[in-house]
Every structure is written in C-alpha cells, then in structure tokens.
Short mmCIF file of N, CA and C and ligand atoms in Angstrom, two decimals:
data_model
loop_
_atom_site.label_atom_id
_atom_site.label_comp_id
_atom_site.label_asym_id
_atom_site.label_seq_id
_atom_site.Cartn_x
_atom_site.Cartn_y
_atom_site.Cartn_z
N MET A 1 100.26 106.29 109.72
CA MET A 1 99.37 105.42 108.95
C MET A 1 98.40 104.73 109.91
N SER A 2 97.22 104.55 109.42
CA SER A 2 96.30 103.74 110.22
C SER A 2 95.39 102.92 109.33
N LEU A 3 95.06 101.78 109.89
CA LEU A 3 94.16 100.85 109.21
C LEU A 3 92.76 101.45 109.26
N ARG A 4 92.08 101.48 108.12
CA ARG A 4 90.75 102.09 108.08
C ARG A 4 89.67 101.03 107.89
N TYR A 5 88.50 101.33 108.42
CA TYR A 5 87.34 100.44 108.26
C TYR A 5 86.85 100.50 106.81
N VAL A 6 86.63 99.35 106.20
CA VAL A 6 86.12 99.29 104.83
C VAL A 6 84.60 99.23 104.87
N VAL A 7 83.95 100.28 104.36
CA VAL A 7 82.49 100.33 104.40
C VAL A 7 81.90 99.26 103.48
N GLN A 8 80.71 98.80 103.83
CA GLN A 8 80.08 97.69 103.11
C GLN A 8 78.89 98.16 102.28
N ASN A 9 78.62 97.38 101.24
CA ASN A 9 77.49 97.62 100.34
C ASN A 9 76.24 97.99 101.15
N GLY A 10 75.61 99.08 100.76
CA GLY A 10 74.46 99.59 101.51
C GLY A 10 74.77 100.96 102.09
N ASP A 11 76.07 101.22 102.32
CA ASP A 11 76.48 102.54 102.80
C ASP A 11 76.39 103.53 101.63
N PRO A 12 75.69 104.65 101.81
CA PRO A 12 75.49 105.60 100.70
C PRO A 12 76.78 106.18 100.12
N VAL A 13 77.87 106.19 100.89
CA VAL A 13 79.12 106.77 100.35
C VAL A 13 79.61 105.98 99.12
N LEU A 14 79.25 104.68 99.07
CA LEU A 14 79.66 103.84 97.94
C LEU A 14 78.90 104.19 96.65
N ARG A 15 77.85 104.99 96.78
CA ARG A 15 77.04 105.36 95.62
C ARG A 15 77.24 106.80 95.19
N GLU A 16 78.19 107.48 95.83
CA GLU A 16 78.45 108.88 95.49
C GLU A 16 79.32 109.02 94.24
N LYS A 17 79.10 110.11 93.51
CA LYS A 17 80.04 110.48 92.46
C LYS A 17 81.13 111.29 93.16
N CYS A 18 82.34 110.74 93.19
CA CYS A 18 83.40 111.32 94.00
C CYS A 18 83.96 112.59 93.36
N ALA A 19 84.48 113.48 94.21
CA ALA A 19 85.02 114.76 93.76
C ALA A 19 86.49 114.62 93.35
N GLU A 20 86.90 115.43 92.39
CA GLU A 20 88.30 115.45 91.97
C GLU A 20 89.17 115.98 93.11
N VAL A 21 90.39 115.48 93.17
CA VAL A 21 91.37 116.00 94.12
C VAL A 21 91.94 117.30 93.54
N THR A 22 91.97 118.34 94.36
CA THR A 22 92.53 119.62 93.90
C THR A 22 93.76 120.01 94.71
N LYS A 23 93.92 119.39 95.90
CA LYS A 23 95.07 119.72 96.74
C LYS A 23 95.97 118.50 96.88
N PHE A 24 97.19 118.62 96.38
CA PHE A 24 98.16 117.52 96.43
C PHE A 24 99.08 117.77 97.63
N ASP A 25 98.50 117.54 98.81
CA ASP A 25 99.16 117.98 100.04
C ASP A 25 99.40 116.81 101.00
N LYS A 26 99.75 117.15 102.23
CA LYS A 26 100.04 116.14 103.26
C LYS A 26 98.81 115.30 103.57
N GLU A 27 97.64 115.92 103.47
CA GLU A 27 96.40 115.21 103.75
C GLU A 27 96.17 114.09 102.72
N LEU A 28 96.50 114.38 101.47
CA LEU A 28 96.40 113.37 100.41
C LEU A 28 97.40 112.25 100.68
N ALA A 29 98.62 112.61 101.06
CA ALA A 29 99.65 111.61 101.36
C ALA A 29 99.19 110.70 102.51
N ALA A 30 98.55 111.29 103.50
CA ALA A 30 98.07 110.51 104.65
C ALA A 30 96.95 109.57 104.23
N LEU A 31 96.06 110.06 103.35
CA LEU A 31 94.98 109.21 102.84
C LEU A 31 95.57 108.02 102.08
N LEU A 32 96.57 108.29 101.22
CA LEU A 32 97.20 107.23 100.44
C LEU A 32 97.88 106.21 101.36
N ALA A 33 98.52 106.68 102.41
CA ALA A 33 99.20 105.78 103.35
C ALA A 33 98.17 104.86 104.02
N ASP A 34 97.05 105.43 104.42
CA ASP A 34 95.99 104.63 105.06
C ASP A 34 95.41 103.62 104.08
N MET A 35 95.24 104.05 102.83
CA MET A 35 94.67 103.14 101.82
C MET A 35 95.60 101.98 101.53
N LYS A 36 96.92 102.28 101.48
CA LYS A 36 97.91 101.22 101.24
C LYS A 36 97.90 100.20 102.37
N GLU A 37 97.90 100.71 103.60
CA GLU A 37 97.89 99.81 104.76
C GLU A 37 96.62 98.96 104.76
N THR A 38 95.50 99.59 104.44
CA THR A 38 94.21 98.89 104.49
C THR A 38 94.10 97.83 103.40
N VAL A 39 94.49 98.16 102.16
CA VAL A 39 94.36 97.19 101.07
C VAL A 39 95.26 95.98 101.31
N ARG A 40 96.45 96.23 101.88
CA ARG A 40 97.38 95.12 102.17
C ARG A 40 96.85 94.25 103.30
N ALA A 41 96.31 94.89 104.33
CA ALA A 41 95.78 94.12 105.47
C ALA A 41 94.60 93.25 105.03
N GLU A 42 93.85 93.74 104.06
CA GLU A 42 92.65 93.02 103.60
C GLU A 42 92.96 92.08 102.43
N ASN A 43 94.24 92.04 102.01
CA ASN A 43 94.64 91.22 100.86
C ASN A 43 93.84 91.54 99.60
N GLY A 44 93.59 92.84 99.39
CA GLY A 44 92.83 93.26 98.21
C GLY A 44 93.76 93.57 97.05
N ALA A 45 93.19 93.58 95.83
CA ALA A 45 93.95 93.97 94.64
C ALA A 45 93.85 95.48 94.44
N GLY A 46 92.88 96.09 95.11
CA GLY A 46 92.72 97.52 94.97
C GLY A 46 91.72 98.05 95.97
N LEU A 47 91.75 99.38 96.12
CA LEU A 47 90.84 100.05 97.05
C LEU A 47 90.62 101.47 96.55
N ALA A 48 89.37 101.91 96.61
CA ALA A 48 89.03 103.28 96.23
C ALA A 48 88.68 104.06 97.49
N ALA A 49 88.98 105.36 97.48
CA ALA A 49 88.79 106.18 98.68
C ALA A 49 87.36 106.10 99.26
N PRO A 50 86.30 106.08 98.42
CA PRO A 50 84.97 105.99 99.03
C PRO A 50 84.78 104.74 99.89
N GLN A 51 85.58 103.70 99.62
CA GLN A 51 85.47 102.46 100.42
C GLN A 51 85.93 102.66 101.86
N ILE A 52 86.69 103.74 102.12
CA ILE A 52 87.00 104.06 103.52
C ILE A 52 86.27 105.35 103.91
N GLY A 53 85.20 105.65 103.18
CA GLY A 53 84.33 106.76 103.56
C GLY A 53 84.75 108.13 103.08
N VAL A 54 85.71 108.17 102.12
CA VAL A 54 86.22 109.46 101.63
C VAL A 54 85.83 109.61 100.16
N PRO A 55 84.86 110.47 99.83
CA PRO A 55 84.37 110.57 98.45
C PRO A 55 85.24 111.42 97.53
N LEU A 56 86.48 110.96 97.35
CA LEU A 56 87.45 111.64 96.48
C LEU A 56 87.94 110.66 95.42
N ARG A 57 88.39 111.21 94.27
CA ARG A 57 88.83 110.37 93.15
C ARG A 57 90.28 109.90 93.37
N VAL A 58 90.40 108.96 94.29
CA VAL A 58 91.70 108.39 94.65
C VAL A 58 91.57 106.87 94.72
N VAL A 59 92.52 106.18 94.07
CA VAL A 59 92.49 104.72 94.00
C VAL A 59 93.89 104.18 94.26
N VAL A 60 94.00 103.05 94.94
CA VAL A 60 95.27 102.33 94.96
C VAL A 60 95.03 100.95 94.36
N ILE A 61 96.03 100.47 93.62
CA ILE A 61 95.94 99.15 93.00
C ILE A 61 97.22 98.39 93.33
N ASP A 62 97.07 97.17 93.84
CA ASP A 62 98.21 96.36 94.27
C ASP A 62 98.17 95.05 93.49
N VAL A 63 98.92 95.02 92.39
CA VAL A 63 98.90 93.85 91.50
C VAL A 63 100.33 93.41 91.20
N PHE A 64 100.46 92.31 90.45
CA PHE A 64 101.76 91.78 90.08
C PHE A 64 102.66 92.87 89.47
N GLU A 65 102.07 93.74 88.66
CA GLU A 65 102.84 94.79 87.96
C GLU A 65 103.37 95.87 88.89
N GLY A 66 102.84 95.93 90.10
CA GLY A 66 103.33 96.92 91.05
C GLY A 66 102.22 97.53 91.88
N PHE A 67 102.61 98.52 92.69
CA PHE A 67 101.64 99.24 93.52
C PHE A 67 101.43 100.61 92.90
N PHE A 68 100.18 100.93 92.60
CA PHE A 68 99.86 102.16 91.88
C PHE A 68 98.96 103.06 92.72
N GLU A 69 99.27 104.35 92.72
CA GLU A 69 98.41 105.36 93.33
C GLU A 69 97.85 106.21 92.20
N LEU A 70 96.55 106.18 92.01
CA LEU A 70 95.94 106.89 90.89
C LEU A 70 95.03 107.99 91.43
N ILE A 71 95.38 109.23 91.11
CA ILE A 71 94.58 110.37 91.55
C ILE A 71 93.88 110.94 90.31
N ASN A 72 92.60 111.19 90.43
CA ASN A 72 91.77 111.69 89.32
C ASN A 72 91.95 110.86 88.04
N PRO A 73 91.92 109.53 88.14
CA PRO A 73 92.17 108.69 86.96
C PRO A 73 91.00 108.70 85.98
N VAL A 74 91.35 108.60 84.69
CA VAL A 74 90.34 108.54 83.62
C VAL A 74 90.80 107.50 82.61
N ILE A 75 89.90 106.61 82.18
CA ILE A 75 90.23 105.66 81.12
C ILE A 75 90.12 106.39 79.79
N ILE A 76 91.20 106.38 79.00
CA ILE A 76 91.21 107.13 77.74
C ILE A 76 91.03 106.21 76.53
N SER A 77 91.32 104.91 76.70
CA SER A 77 90.99 103.98 75.62
C SER A 77 90.88 102.57 76.17
N GLN A 78 90.16 101.73 75.46
CA GLN A 78 90.01 100.34 75.89
C GLN A 78 89.88 99.45 74.67
N LYS A 79 90.28 98.18 74.87
CA LYS A 79 90.34 97.24 73.76
C LYS A 79 89.99 95.84 74.24
N GLY A 80 89.28 95.10 73.41
CA GLY A 80 89.00 93.70 73.69
C GLY A 80 88.05 93.51 74.85
N GLU A 81 87.87 92.25 75.25
CA GLU A 81 87.08 91.99 76.45
C GLU A 81 87.52 90.70 77.12
N GLN A 82 87.18 90.60 78.39
CA GLN A 82 87.50 89.43 79.19
C GLN A 82 86.36 89.23 80.17
N SER A 83 86.01 87.98 80.40
CA SER A 83 84.99 87.66 81.37
C SER A 83 85.66 86.87 82.48
N GLY A 84 85.44 87.26 83.73
CA GLY A 84 86.11 86.54 84.81
C GLY A 84 85.54 86.90 86.17
N ALA A 85 86.09 86.23 87.18
CA ALA A 85 85.60 86.39 88.55
C ALA A 85 86.11 87.68 89.16
N GLU A 86 85.26 88.31 89.93
CA GLU A 86 85.62 89.56 90.59
C GLU A 86 85.01 89.59 91.98
N GLY A 87 85.73 90.19 92.90
CA GLY A 87 85.20 90.39 94.25
C GLY A 87 85.46 91.83 94.65
N CYS A 88 85.00 92.20 95.84
CA CYS A 88 85.17 93.58 96.30
C CYS A 88 85.22 93.58 97.81
N LEU A 89 86.15 94.36 98.38
CA LEU A 89 86.27 94.43 99.84
C LEU A 89 85.02 95.03 100.48
N SER A 90 84.19 95.71 99.68
CA SER A 90 82.94 96.29 100.19
C SER A 90 81.73 95.39 99.96
N VAL A 91 81.98 94.23 99.36
CA VAL A 91 80.89 93.24 99.15
C VAL A 91 81.45 91.91 99.65
N LYS A 92 81.67 91.84 100.96
CA LYS A 92 82.33 90.69 101.57
C LYS A 92 81.58 89.39 101.35
N GLY A 93 82.36 88.33 101.12
CA GLY A 93 81.77 87.00 101.05
C GLY A 93 81.11 86.65 99.73
N LYS A 94 81.28 87.54 98.74
CA LYS A 94 80.66 87.27 97.44
C LYS A 94 81.67 87.44 96.31
N GLN A 95 81.31 86.82 95.19
CA GLN A 95 82.10 86.97 93.98
C GLN A 95 81.12 86.97 92.81
N GLY A 96 81.55 87.54 91.70
CA GLY A 96 80.66 87.56 90.54
C GLY A 96 81.45 87.44 89.26
N THR A 97 80.76 87.13 88.18
CA THR A 97 81.39 87.05 86.87
C THR A 97 81.09 88.35 86.13
N VAL A 98 82.17 89.06 85.76
CA VAL A 98 82.01 90.38 85.15
C VAL A 98 82.81 90.46 83.86
N CYS A 99 82.20 91.04 82.84
CA CYS A 99 82.87 91.27 81.57
C CYS A 99 83.52 92.65 81.61
N ARG A 100 84.81 92.71 81.28
CA ARG A 100 85.58 93.97 81.31
C ARG A 100 86.40 94.06 80.03
N PRO A 101 86.90 95.25 79.69
CA PRO A 101 87.85 95.33 78.58
C PRO A 101 89.11 94.52 78.91
N TYR A 102 89.78 93.96 77.89
CA TYR A 102 91.01 93.22 78.14
C TYR A 102 92.18 94.16 78.40
N LYS A 103 92.13 95.31 77.73
CA LYS A 103 93.26 96.25 77.83
C LYS A 103 92.71 97.66 77.99
N VAL A 104 93.28 98.43 78.89
CA VAL A 104 92.87 99.83 79.03
C VAL A 104 94.09 100.74 79.13
N LYS A 105 93.91 101.96 78.65
CA LYS A 105 94.89 103.01 78.90
C LYS A 105 94.22 104.05 79.77
N ALA A 106 94.95 104.54 80.76
CA ALA A 106 94.38 105.52 81.68
C ALA A 106 95.35 106.68 81.88
N GLU A 107 94.78 107.82 82.16
CA GLU A 107 95.55 109.01 82.55
C GLU A 107 95.25 109.27 84.01
N TYR A 108 96.25 109.70 84.76
CA TYR A 108 96.03 109.98 86.17
C TYR A 108 97.10 110.94 86.66
N ARG A 109 96.92 111.41 87.88
CA ARG A 109 97.96 112.24 88.51
C ARG A 109 98.57 111.46 89.68
N ASP A 110 99.83 111.74 89.96
CA ASP A 110 100.46 111.13 91.14
C ASP A 110 100.20 112.03 92.35
N ARG A 111 100.74 111.64 93.50
CA ARG A 111 100.47 112.37 94.74
C ARG A 111 101.00 113.80 94.73
N HIS A 112 101.88 114.09 93.76
CA HIS A 112 102.41 115.46 93.65
C HIS A 112 101.65 116.28 92.60
N GLY A 113 100.69 115.65 91.92
CA GLY A 113 99.90 116.37 90.93
C GLY A 113 100.42 116.22 89.51
N LYS A 114 101.51 115.44 89.35
CA LYS A 114 102.09 115.25 88.03
C LYS A 114 101.27 114.25 87.22
N LYS A 115 101.07 114.56 85.92
CA LYS A 115 100.28 113.69 85.05
C LYS A 115 101.08 112.49 84.55
N HIS A 116 100.42 111.32 84.48
CA HIS A 116 101.04 110.10 83.96
C HIS A 116 100.00 109.34 83.14
N LYS A 117 100.50 108.36 82.38
CA LYS A 117 99.62 107.43 81.69
C LYS A 117 100.05 106.01 82.04
N LEU A 118 99.10 105.09 82.00
CA LEU A 118 99.47 103.69 82.17
C LEU A 118 98.66 102.85 81.19
N THR A 119 99.24 101.69 80.85
CA THR A 119 98.54 100.70 80.05
C THR A 119 98.43 99.44 80.90
N ALA A 120 97.23 98.89 80.98
CA ALA A 120 97.02 97.70 81.80
C ALA A 120 96.31 96.64 80.96
N GLU A 121 96.70 95.39 81.20
CA GLU A 121 96.09 94.25 80.49
C GLU A 121 95.66 93.21 81.51
N GLY A 122 94.73 92.35 81.08
CA GLY A 122 94.35 91.20 81.90
C GLY A 122 93.82 91.61 83.26
N PHE A 123 94.32 90.95 84.31
CA PHE A 123 93.81 91.20 85.66
C PHE A 123 94.04 92.66 86.09
N PHE A 124 95.17 93.23 85.69
CA PHE A 124 95.49 94.62 86.02
C PHE A 124 94.42 95.55 85.41
N ALA A 125 94.05 95.30 84.16
CA ALA A 125 93.01 96.10 83.50
C ALA A 125 91.68 95.94 84.24
N ARG A 126 91.38 94.71 84.66
CA ARG A 126 90.15 94.46 85.43
C ARG A 126 90.15 95.28 86.71
N ALA A 127 91.30 95.30 87.40
CA ALA A 127 91.40 96.04 88.66
C ALA A 127 91.21 97.54 88.41
N VAL A 128 91.81 98.07 87.35
CA VAL A 128 91.67 99.50 87.02
C VAL A 128 90.19 99.82 86.79
N CYS A 129 89.52 99.01 85.98
CA CYS A 129 88.10 99.26 85.67
C CYS A 129 87.23 99.19 86.93
N HIS A 130 87.48 98.17 87.75
CA HIS A 130 86.70 97.98 88.98
C HIS A 130 86.87 99.18 89.92
N GLU A 131 88.12 99.59 90.14
CA GLU A 131 88.37 100.68 91.09
C GLU A 131 87.86 102.01 90.56
N LEU A 132 88.02 102.27 89.26
CA LEU A 132 87.52 103.53 88.70
C LEU A 132 86.00 103.60 88.77
N ASP A 133 85.33 102.48 88.61
CA ASP A 133 83.87 102.45 88.77
C ASP A 133 83.45 102.95 90.15
N HIS A 134 84.24 102.57 91.19
CA HIS A 134 83.91 103.01 92.55
C HIS A 134 83.81 104.53 92.63
N LEU A 135 84.59 105.24 91.83
CA LEU A 135 84.64 106.70 91.90
C LEU A 135 83.36 107.34 91.35
N ASP A 136 82.59 106.54 90.62
CA ASP A 136 81.30 107.01 90.10
C ASP A 136 80.13 106.31 90.78
N GLY A 137 80.41 105.68 91.91
CA GLY A 137 79.33 105.05 92.68
C GLY A 137 78.84 103.73 92.11
N VAL A 138 79.68 103.09 91.27
CA VAL A 138 79.29 101.83 90.63
C VAL A 138 80.03 100.67 91.29
N LEU A 139 79.28 99.61 91.64
CA LEU A 139 79.88 98.40 92.20
C LEU A 139 79.83 97.29 91.16
N TYR A 140 80.76 96.32 91.27
CA TYR A 140 80.79 95.24 90.27
C TYR A 140 79.48 94.46 90.21
N ILE A 141 78.79 94.40 91.36
CA ILE A 141 77.52 93.65 91.39
C ILE A 141 76.46 94.29 90.49
N ASP A 142 76.66 95.55 90.11
CA ASP A 142 75.73 96.22 89.16
C ASP A 142 75.92 95.69 87.75
N LYS A 143 77.13 95.15 87.47
CA LYS A 143 77.50 94.75 86.11
C LYS A 143 77.64 93.25 85.95
N ALA A 144 77.65 92.52 87.06
CA ALA A 144 77.95 91.08 87.02
C ALA A 144 76.83 90.28 86.36
N ASP A 145 77.23 89.26 85.60
CA ASP A 145 76.26 88.34 85.01
C ASP A 145 75.62 87.50 86.11
N GLU A 146 76.44 87.13 87.09
CA GLU A 146 75.91 86.40 88.25
C GLU A 146 76.77 86.74 89.45
N VAL A 147 76.17 86.71 90.64
CA VAL A 147 76.88 86.96 91.89
C VAL A 147 76.59 85.75 92.79
N TYR A 148 77.65 85.19 93.38
CA TYR A 148 77.47 84.01 94.21
C TYR A 148 78.22 84.14 95.53
N ASP A 149 77.82 83.34 96.52
CA ASP A 149 78.45 83.35 97.84
C ASP A 149 79.75 82.56 97.82
N LEU A 150 80.75 83.09 98.50
CA LEU A 150 82.01 82.38 98.68
C LEU A 150 81.94 81.57 99.96
N PRO A 151 82.76 80.50 100.07
CA PRO A 151 82.84 79.80 101.36
C PRO A 151 83.25 80.79 102.45
N ALA A 152 82.77 80.60 103.66
CA ALA A 152 82.93 81.56 104.75
C ALA A 152 84.35 82.06 104.97
N GLU A 153 85.37 81.19 104.82
CA GLU A 153 86.74 81.62 105.16
C GLU A 153 87.42 82.36 104.01
N ASP A 154 86.81 82.38 102.83
CA ASP A 154 87.45 82.98 101.67
C ASP A 154 86.67 84.23 101.25
N ASN A 155 87.05 85.36 101.86
CA ASN A 155 86.24 86.56 101.72
C ASN A 155 86.65 87.55 100.65
N GLY A 156 87.26 87.06 99.54
CA GLY A 156 87.70 87.92 98.46
C GLY A 156 87.11 89.27 98.51
CO1 CO B 1 85.63 97.11 94.96
#
C-alpha cells in the first residue's frame, strides 16, 4: 500500500469520463488499498480513482455505516432531497452548499466482480452522489449554490 497524491481542481484528469473496470485483478486490489490508505490519511468521507490520477470507475466511501469499495457503480433510484455542506479532497480549503437526493439506491461490483446493491440515506447518500459524480468528471463546485473558504487549518 502507498499513500497517493490527491490531484487538485484544475487537473484535467478530474474532468474525464472514467472507464469501466473490466479486470478484477491484483492491480485493482492494489488501487483499492492505495485509495483506502489515502482517504484515511486525508480524513475524507470518500475518494474516487481519478482523484489519484487513475481514470477508472472506482470509488471508496468511509462513513459511519462502514467502508465501501464500489466498482462500476450506478445510481438506480433516488428519493427526496437534502441541502447541506460538502467539501472535496481535490478542492482543498473550500466548502459549498449542495442539494442532493436524501436517499439513493446503487448497483456496483466488488473487487472480485460480484454484483451488489446498496441503499444509502442522509450523509451516506450525499457521499455516494459526490463520489459517483467524480467518475463523470463532475465536481461539487459545479452544482453548489455557494462555495466559500474554510479557515486555513480546516481543510475538509
Ligand atoms: Co470529491
């Protein structure tokens, strides 16, 4: 495992439409290990592969409900809405107010290629929506009602 550099807004990789994973191999496992180490070191709620320069449809989410590895994830239904604060490890020092669905259902594959579904609500749903947007080159600042600077020591 190794800690990876998190690319920042302005890097073109963050604007790519990421490719589906087709090989569920050791290389994917190594990518997931690096993403887990990096998101934990950065105290993030989630990280998408393009944020470490890899344009593949791979996301990790680290929330109260658990640690999730989502490969080729797709939102299959959504319900309600919530407006709240959001930040991104690729947009350091800023936060914004973003409206998201309150509840989402998603389909994804695990590291072995097996299909699963999940249901997420509240902050977990927000994290799923935020991270899946990264896979299509979308950042929260594209959707935020307002974006503001955080105090220097609090780099959400
Ligand atoms: Co982000």
